[in-house]
Structures are given as structure tokens and as C-alpha cells.
Short mmCIF file of C-alpha atoms in Angstrom, two decimals:
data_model
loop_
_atom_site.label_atom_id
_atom_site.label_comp_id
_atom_site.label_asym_id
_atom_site.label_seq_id
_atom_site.Cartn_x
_atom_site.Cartn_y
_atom_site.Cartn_z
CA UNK A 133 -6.59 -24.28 -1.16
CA UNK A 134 -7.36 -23.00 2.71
CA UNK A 135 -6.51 -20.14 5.39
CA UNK A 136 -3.51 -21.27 7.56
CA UNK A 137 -3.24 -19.75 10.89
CA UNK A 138 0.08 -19.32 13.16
CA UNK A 139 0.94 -17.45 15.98
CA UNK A 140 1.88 -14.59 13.52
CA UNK A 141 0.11 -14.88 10.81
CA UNK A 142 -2.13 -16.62 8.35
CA UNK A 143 -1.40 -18.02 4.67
CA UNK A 144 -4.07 -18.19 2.16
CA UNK A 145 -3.31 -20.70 -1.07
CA UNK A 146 -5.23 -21.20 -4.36
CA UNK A 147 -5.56 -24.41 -6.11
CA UNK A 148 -3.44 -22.82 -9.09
CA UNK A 149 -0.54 -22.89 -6.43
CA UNK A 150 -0.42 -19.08 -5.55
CA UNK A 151 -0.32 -17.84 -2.04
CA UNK A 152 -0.05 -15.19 0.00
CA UNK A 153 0.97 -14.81 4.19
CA UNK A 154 -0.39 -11.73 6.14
CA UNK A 155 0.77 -11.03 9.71
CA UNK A 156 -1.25 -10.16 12.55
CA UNK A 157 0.97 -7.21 13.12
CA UNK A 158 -0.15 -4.43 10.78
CA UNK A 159 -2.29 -7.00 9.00
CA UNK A 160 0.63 -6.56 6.72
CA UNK A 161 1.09 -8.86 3.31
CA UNK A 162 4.61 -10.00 3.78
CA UNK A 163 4.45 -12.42 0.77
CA UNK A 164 2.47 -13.13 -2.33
CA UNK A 165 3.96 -16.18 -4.95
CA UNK A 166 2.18 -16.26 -8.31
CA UNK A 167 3.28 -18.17 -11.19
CA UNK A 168 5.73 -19.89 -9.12
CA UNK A 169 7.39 -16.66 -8.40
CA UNK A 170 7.64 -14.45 -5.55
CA UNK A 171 6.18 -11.21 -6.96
CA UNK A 172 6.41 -8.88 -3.09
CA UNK A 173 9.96 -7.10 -1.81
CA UNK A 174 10.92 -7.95 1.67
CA UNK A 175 14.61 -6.25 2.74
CA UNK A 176 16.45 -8.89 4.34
CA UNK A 177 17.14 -6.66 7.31
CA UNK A 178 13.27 -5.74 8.17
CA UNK A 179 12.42 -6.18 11.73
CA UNK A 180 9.27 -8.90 11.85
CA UNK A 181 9.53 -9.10 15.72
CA UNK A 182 6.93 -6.08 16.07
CA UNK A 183 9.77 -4.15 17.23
CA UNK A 184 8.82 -1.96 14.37
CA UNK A 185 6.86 -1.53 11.07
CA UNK A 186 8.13 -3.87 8.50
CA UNK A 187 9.89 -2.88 5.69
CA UNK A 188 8.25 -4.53 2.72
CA UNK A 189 5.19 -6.09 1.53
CA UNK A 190 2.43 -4.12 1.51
CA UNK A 191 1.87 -1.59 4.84
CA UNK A 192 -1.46 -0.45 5.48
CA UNK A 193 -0.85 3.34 5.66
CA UNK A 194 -3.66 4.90 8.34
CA UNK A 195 -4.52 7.70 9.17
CA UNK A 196 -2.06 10.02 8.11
CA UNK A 197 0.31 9.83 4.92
CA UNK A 198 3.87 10.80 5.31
CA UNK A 199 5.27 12.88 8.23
CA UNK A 200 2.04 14.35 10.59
CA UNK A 201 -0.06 17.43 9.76
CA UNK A 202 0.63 20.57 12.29
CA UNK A 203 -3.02 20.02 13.15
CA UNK A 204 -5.26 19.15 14.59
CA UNK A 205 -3.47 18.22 17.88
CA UNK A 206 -4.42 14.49 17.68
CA UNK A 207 -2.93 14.10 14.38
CA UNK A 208 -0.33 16.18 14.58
CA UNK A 209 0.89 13.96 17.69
CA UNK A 210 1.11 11.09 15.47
CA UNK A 211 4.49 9.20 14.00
CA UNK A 212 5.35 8.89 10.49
CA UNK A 213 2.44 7.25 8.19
CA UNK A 214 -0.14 6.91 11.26
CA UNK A 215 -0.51 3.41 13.84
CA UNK A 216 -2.45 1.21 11.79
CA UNK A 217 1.16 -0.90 10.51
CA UNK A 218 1.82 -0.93 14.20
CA UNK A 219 -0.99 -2.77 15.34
CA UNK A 220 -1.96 -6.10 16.15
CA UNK A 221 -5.01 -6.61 13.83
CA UNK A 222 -7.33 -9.67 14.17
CA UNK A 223 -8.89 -12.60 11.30
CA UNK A 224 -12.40 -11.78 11.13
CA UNK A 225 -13.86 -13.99 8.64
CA UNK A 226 -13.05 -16.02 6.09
CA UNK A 227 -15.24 -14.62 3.56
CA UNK A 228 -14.66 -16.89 0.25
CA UNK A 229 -12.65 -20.51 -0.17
CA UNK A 230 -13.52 -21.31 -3.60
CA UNK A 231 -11.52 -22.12 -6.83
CA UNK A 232 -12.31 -18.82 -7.97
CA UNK A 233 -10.72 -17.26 -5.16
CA UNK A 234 -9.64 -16.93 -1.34
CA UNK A 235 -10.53 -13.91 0.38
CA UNK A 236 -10.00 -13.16 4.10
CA UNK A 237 -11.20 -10.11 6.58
CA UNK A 238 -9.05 -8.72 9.09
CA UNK A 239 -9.70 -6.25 11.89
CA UNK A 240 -7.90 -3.24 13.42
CA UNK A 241 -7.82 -3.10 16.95
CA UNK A 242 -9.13 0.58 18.70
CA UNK A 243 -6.75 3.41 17.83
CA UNK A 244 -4.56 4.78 20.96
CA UNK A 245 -6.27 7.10 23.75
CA UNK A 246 -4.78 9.76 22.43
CA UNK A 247 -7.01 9.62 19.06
CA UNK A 248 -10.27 10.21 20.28
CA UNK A 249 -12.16 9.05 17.31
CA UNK A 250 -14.61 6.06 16.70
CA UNK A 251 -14.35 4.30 13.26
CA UNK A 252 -14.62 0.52 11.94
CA UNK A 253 -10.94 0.06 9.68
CA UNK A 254 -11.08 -3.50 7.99
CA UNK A 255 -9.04 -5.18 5.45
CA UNK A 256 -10.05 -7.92 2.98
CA UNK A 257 -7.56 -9.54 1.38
CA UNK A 258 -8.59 -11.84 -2.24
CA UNK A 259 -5.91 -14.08 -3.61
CA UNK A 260 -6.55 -15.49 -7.00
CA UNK A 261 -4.69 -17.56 -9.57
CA UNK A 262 -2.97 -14.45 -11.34
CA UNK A 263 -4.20 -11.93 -9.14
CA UNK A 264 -4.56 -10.13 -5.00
CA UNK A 265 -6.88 -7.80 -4.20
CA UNK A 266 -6.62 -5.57 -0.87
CA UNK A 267 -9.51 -3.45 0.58
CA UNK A 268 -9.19 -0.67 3.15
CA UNK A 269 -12.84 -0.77 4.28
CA UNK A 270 -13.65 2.73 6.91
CA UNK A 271 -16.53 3.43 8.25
CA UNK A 272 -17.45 6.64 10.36
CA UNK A 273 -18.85 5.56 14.22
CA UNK A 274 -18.72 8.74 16.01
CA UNK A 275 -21.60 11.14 15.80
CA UNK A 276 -19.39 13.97 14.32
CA UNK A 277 -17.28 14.26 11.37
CA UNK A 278 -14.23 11.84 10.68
CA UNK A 279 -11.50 12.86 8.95
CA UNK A 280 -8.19 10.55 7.45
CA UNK A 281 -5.46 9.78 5.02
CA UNK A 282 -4.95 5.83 3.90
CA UNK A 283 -2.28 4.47 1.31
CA UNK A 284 -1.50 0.99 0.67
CA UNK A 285 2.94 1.34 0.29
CA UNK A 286 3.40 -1.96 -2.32
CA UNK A 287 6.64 -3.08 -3.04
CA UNK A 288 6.77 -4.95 -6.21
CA UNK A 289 9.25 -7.41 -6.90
CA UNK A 290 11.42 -6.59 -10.30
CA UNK A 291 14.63 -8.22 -11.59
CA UNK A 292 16.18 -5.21 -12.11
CA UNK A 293 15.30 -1.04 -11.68
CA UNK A 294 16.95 -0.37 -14.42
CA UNK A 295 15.29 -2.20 -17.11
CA UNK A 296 11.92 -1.13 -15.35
CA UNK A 297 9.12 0.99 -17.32
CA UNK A 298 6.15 2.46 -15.13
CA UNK A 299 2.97 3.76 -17.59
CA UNK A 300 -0.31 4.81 -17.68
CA UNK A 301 -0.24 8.37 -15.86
CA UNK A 302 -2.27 10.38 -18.11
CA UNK A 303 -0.65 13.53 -19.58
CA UNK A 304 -1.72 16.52 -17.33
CA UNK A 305 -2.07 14.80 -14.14
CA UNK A 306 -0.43 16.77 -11.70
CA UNK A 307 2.33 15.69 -8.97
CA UNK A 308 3.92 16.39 -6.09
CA UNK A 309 7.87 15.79 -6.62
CA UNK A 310 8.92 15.37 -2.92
CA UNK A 311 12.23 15.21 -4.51
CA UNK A 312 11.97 18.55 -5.96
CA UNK A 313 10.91 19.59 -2.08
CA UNK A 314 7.27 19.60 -2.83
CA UNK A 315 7.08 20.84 -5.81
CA UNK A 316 3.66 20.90 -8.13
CA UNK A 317 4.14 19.31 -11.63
CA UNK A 318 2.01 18.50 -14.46
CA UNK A 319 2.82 15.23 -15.94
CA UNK A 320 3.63 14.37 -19.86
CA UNK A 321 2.03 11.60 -19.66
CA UNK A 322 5.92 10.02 -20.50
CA UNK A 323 6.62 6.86 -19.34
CA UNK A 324 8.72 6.55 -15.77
CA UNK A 325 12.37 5.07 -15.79
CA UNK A 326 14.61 4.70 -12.75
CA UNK A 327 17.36 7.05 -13.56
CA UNK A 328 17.24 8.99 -10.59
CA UNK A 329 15.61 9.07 -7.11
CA UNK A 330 11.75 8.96 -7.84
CA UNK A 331 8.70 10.20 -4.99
CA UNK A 332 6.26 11.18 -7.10
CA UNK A 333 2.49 11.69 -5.59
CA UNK A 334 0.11 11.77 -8.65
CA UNK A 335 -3.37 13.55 -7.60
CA UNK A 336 -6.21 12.00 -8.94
CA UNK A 337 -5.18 9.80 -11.76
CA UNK A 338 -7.87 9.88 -14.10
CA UNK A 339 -6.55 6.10 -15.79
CA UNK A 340 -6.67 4.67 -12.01
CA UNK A 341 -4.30 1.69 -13.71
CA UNK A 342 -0.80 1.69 -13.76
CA UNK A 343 1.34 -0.51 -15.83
CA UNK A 344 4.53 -1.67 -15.11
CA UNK A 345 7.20 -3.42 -17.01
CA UNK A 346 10.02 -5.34 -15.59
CA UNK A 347 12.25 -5.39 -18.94
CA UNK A 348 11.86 -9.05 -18.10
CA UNK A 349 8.97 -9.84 -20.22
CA UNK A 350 6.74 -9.82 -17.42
CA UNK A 351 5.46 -7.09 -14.89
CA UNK A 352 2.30 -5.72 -13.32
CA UNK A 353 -1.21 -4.50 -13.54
CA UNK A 354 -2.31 -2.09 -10.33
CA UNK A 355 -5.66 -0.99 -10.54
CA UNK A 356 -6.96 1.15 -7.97
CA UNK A 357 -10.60 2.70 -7.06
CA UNK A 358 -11.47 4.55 -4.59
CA UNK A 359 -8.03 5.21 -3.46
CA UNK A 360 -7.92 8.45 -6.41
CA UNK A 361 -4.19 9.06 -5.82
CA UNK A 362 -0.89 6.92 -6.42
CA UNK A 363 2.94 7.63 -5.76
CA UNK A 364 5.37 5.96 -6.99
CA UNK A 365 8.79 5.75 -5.14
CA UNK A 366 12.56 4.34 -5.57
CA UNK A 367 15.34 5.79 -3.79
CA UNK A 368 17.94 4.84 -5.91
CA UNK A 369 21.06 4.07 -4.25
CA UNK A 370 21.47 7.83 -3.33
CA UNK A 371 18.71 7.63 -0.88
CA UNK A 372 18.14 4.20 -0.33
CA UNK A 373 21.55 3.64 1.53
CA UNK A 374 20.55 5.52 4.04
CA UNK A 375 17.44 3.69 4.82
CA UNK A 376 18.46 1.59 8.19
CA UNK A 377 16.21 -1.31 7.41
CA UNK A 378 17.09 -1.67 3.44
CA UNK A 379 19.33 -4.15 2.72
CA UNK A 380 22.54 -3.47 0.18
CA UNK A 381 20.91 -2.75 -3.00
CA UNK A 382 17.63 -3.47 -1.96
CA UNK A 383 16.44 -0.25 -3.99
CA UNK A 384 17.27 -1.98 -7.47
CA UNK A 385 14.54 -5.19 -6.52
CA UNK A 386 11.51 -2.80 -6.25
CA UNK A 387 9.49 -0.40 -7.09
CA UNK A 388 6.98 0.92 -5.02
CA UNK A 389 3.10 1.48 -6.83
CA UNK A 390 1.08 2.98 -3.76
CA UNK A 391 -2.52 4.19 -4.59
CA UNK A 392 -4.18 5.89 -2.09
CA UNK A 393 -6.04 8.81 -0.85
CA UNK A 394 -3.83 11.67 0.68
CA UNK A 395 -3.63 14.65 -1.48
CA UNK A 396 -6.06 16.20 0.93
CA UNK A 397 -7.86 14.35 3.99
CA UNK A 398 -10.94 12.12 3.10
CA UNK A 399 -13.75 13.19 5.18
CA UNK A 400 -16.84 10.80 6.22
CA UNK A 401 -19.60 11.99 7.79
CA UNK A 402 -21.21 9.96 10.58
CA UNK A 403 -22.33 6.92 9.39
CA UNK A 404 -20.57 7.18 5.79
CA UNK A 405 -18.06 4.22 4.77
CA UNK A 406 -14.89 4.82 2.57
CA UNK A 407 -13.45 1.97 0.26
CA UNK A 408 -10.49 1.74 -1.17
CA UNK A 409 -9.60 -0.90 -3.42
CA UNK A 410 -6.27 -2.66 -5.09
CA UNK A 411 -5.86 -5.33 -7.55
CA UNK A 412 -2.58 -6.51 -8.71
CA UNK A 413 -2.68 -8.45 -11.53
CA UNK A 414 0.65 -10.57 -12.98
CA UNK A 415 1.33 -9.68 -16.79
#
């Protein structure tokens, strides 16, 4: 058990054997073993210099989702999926080192000049035996309104896309097929296979617990709350070759379970705190 810290980042370890490493930069989870296993995607050709975000892990999405808004100016000046990845983030605290768990808080750093907003963004990461839990903590410091988007973009680790099974999306929950070009679609509550590319953004899931199945005998639990929303994303080899930092086939080792909030902006009043929580669990 313990917090290791390095120049770049800092491991956390159970006494069951499971760990997981989180880098300053982005206060991204680059790795989490369980059960002897590696159960996070990292491409093999992801810059972890800084140079840019990393492809992998899990990102912390902030405070935009996706490509920016037209408005208002301060947003709409922002790159793809917000700064928050591209910052160097603090520890905080080491909040629990017990056999029931290890849990560690990390800090964002001010946004940029150019977003003239005050806010406190923290992240607490929990790492148990069979289980890691990430919280997006937010809270409002400015005397006016605050408005955001957050998403936390996890790349599972599977043996194979093809064999995979994604469930629990009730039947009527509605979508956003950004492969369809935005299009608005209610779910049949069917189960999701990888036959094709897949960017789904399900609004509001009423289950807030997704299931997936590796064909492998094994798989994953996500359960989210506060983050209301979830898309789920493979490119397929028709998209995902065309990804500069993917590696060759890199699409068929993942699949990407991403609850969040950013159907609409999340507004917090002054004062008000947002919290957005995700527990994987190993089946």
C-alpha cells in the first residue's frame, strides 16, 4: 500500500496488489492493474512529454465537450474538449491509506487569462481491490453565474471489439449519433456491438450503470452519478486510422465508456459545487 511520487506522476497501490499511476499533466490516469491485469488503453504512439494531451487513460474533459460552442467568446476561443488535460495539476492530499482503500486529491492550476472565470476544479482519485473511483469536484468562486461542460473520456481495456457487448441503456433514452451528423435517436434499449463506427451521446441515462462484456468472461461495471450523460465511442478501423496518435489497430483494444455532463452546459450559481462521480468496477 502507499502514494508514490515522481517527477511526473504519482502511483497509488492496494494491499490486494492493484494500482493505479496519475500524471501531473492533466491529472490524467495513465494506468490502472486489477486482478493482475492491466484493465486502461494507452496507444503506443501517445505523446506523454506534455507536448500534447495523451491519448488514453482516462482525460479529464473541462470545460467544454467536443469541438467549442460559437459562444460566448471565452468559450468559443477554446480548443477541442477545453484545457483542463493540458494542465499541470498538483497532489493535494492524500485523503485515505487504508486496506479498504487509497484515495488521493489533485488540483487544477488557474484556467488561462483568457477565461475570466473563478472556480475550485479538483479530482479525487479511490483505488480499491476490484475497483477506481474518479471525482470531478467544481465549485463556483466568482460572484456571478458559472457555466461548464465536464466528461471523464475512459478507455477500457478489452481483448477484442469484436466479441465486446455494451448494456444497460434503458429503452427510450435518447442519443446523439455524431455518426449520423448529429442526429437525435431514441434508443431500444438493444445491447451495443462493434460492427460499425460507434459515437453515441446518451442524454440522461436513467440506469446511470453501464455494463460491459469483453466476450472474455470478464468485463466492466461503470457507474456514474452526477455526471447524467454517457457516450460511448469506437472508431473502428474506418475512423480510427486516421487518428495520428492511435497506434495500428489500437481501435479493436478499447472501448471508450465516458459519463459526463454535456448535453447542455451545467450551470452553478455562486457558491454552488458540482460532483461528478465514476466507479469502475472489474466483473
Amino acid at each position: 500500500m502507499g502514494v508514490t511520487e515522481t517527477a511526473k506522476s504519482v502511483t497509488i497501490n492496494h494491499e490486494s496488489g492493484s494500482s493505479a499511476e496519475i500524471y501531473y499533466y492533466g491529472a490524467h490516469v495513465v494506468s490502472w492493474k486489477a486482478g493482475g491485469k492491466e484493465r486502461l488503453f494507452m496507444s503506443g504512439k501517445s505523446a506523454l512529454d506534455g507536448s500534447k494531451a495523451i491519448r488514453g487513460g482516462i482525460p479529464v474533459v473541462f470545460p467544454i465537450f467536443g469541438p467549442p460552442p460559437t459562444s460566448p467568446p471565452e468559450y468559443a476561443a477554446l480548443s477541442q474538449h477545453g484545457f483542463a488535460r493540458n494542465q499541470i495539476w498538483k497532489l493535494d492530499k492524500v485523503i485515505m491509506d487504508r486496506p479498504e482503500g487509497v484515495s488521493i486529491r489533485f488540483l487544477a492550476p488557474p484556467p488561462p487569462d483568457s477565461f475570466a472565470h473563478k472556480y475550485r476544479l479538483a479530482y479525487v482519485i479511490t483505488l480499491s481491490e476490484h475497483q477506481l473511483c474518479t471525482d470531478v469536484h467544481i465549485i463556483n468562486e466568482d460572484d456571478k453565474e458559472f457555466i461548464f461542460q465536464t466528461l471523464l473520456h475512459t478507455y477500457l481495456a478489452i481483448p477484442d471489439y469484436l466479441k465486446l457487448k455494451v448494456s444497460g441503456i434503458d429503452k427510450g433514452t435518447t442519443y446523439k449519433d455524431k455518426v449520423l451528423d448529429g442526429k437525435m435517436v431514441q434508443s431500444e434499449g438493444e445491447d451495443i456491438v462493434i460492427d460499425r463506427p460507434i459515437d453515441r451521446v446518451y442524454h440522461k441515462v436513467p440506469s446511470q450503470e453501464i455494463h460491459v462484456d469483453d466476450g472474455a468472461g470478464s468485463g466492466f461495471k461503470v457507474r456514474f452519478r452526477g455526471f447524467e450523460d454517457v457516450t460511448v465511442w469506437n472508431p473502428t478501423e474506418e475512423v480510427g486510422k486516421g487518428i495520428v496518435d492511435m497506434e495500428d489497430k489500437g481501435w479493436e483494444k478499447y472501448i471508450c465508456i465516458e459519463p459526463g455532463y454535456v448535453r447542455d452546459f451545467k450551470s452553478l450559481a455562486p457558491g454552488e459545487e458540482f460532483l461528478g462521480q465514476q466507479v469502475l468496477t472489474v466483473l
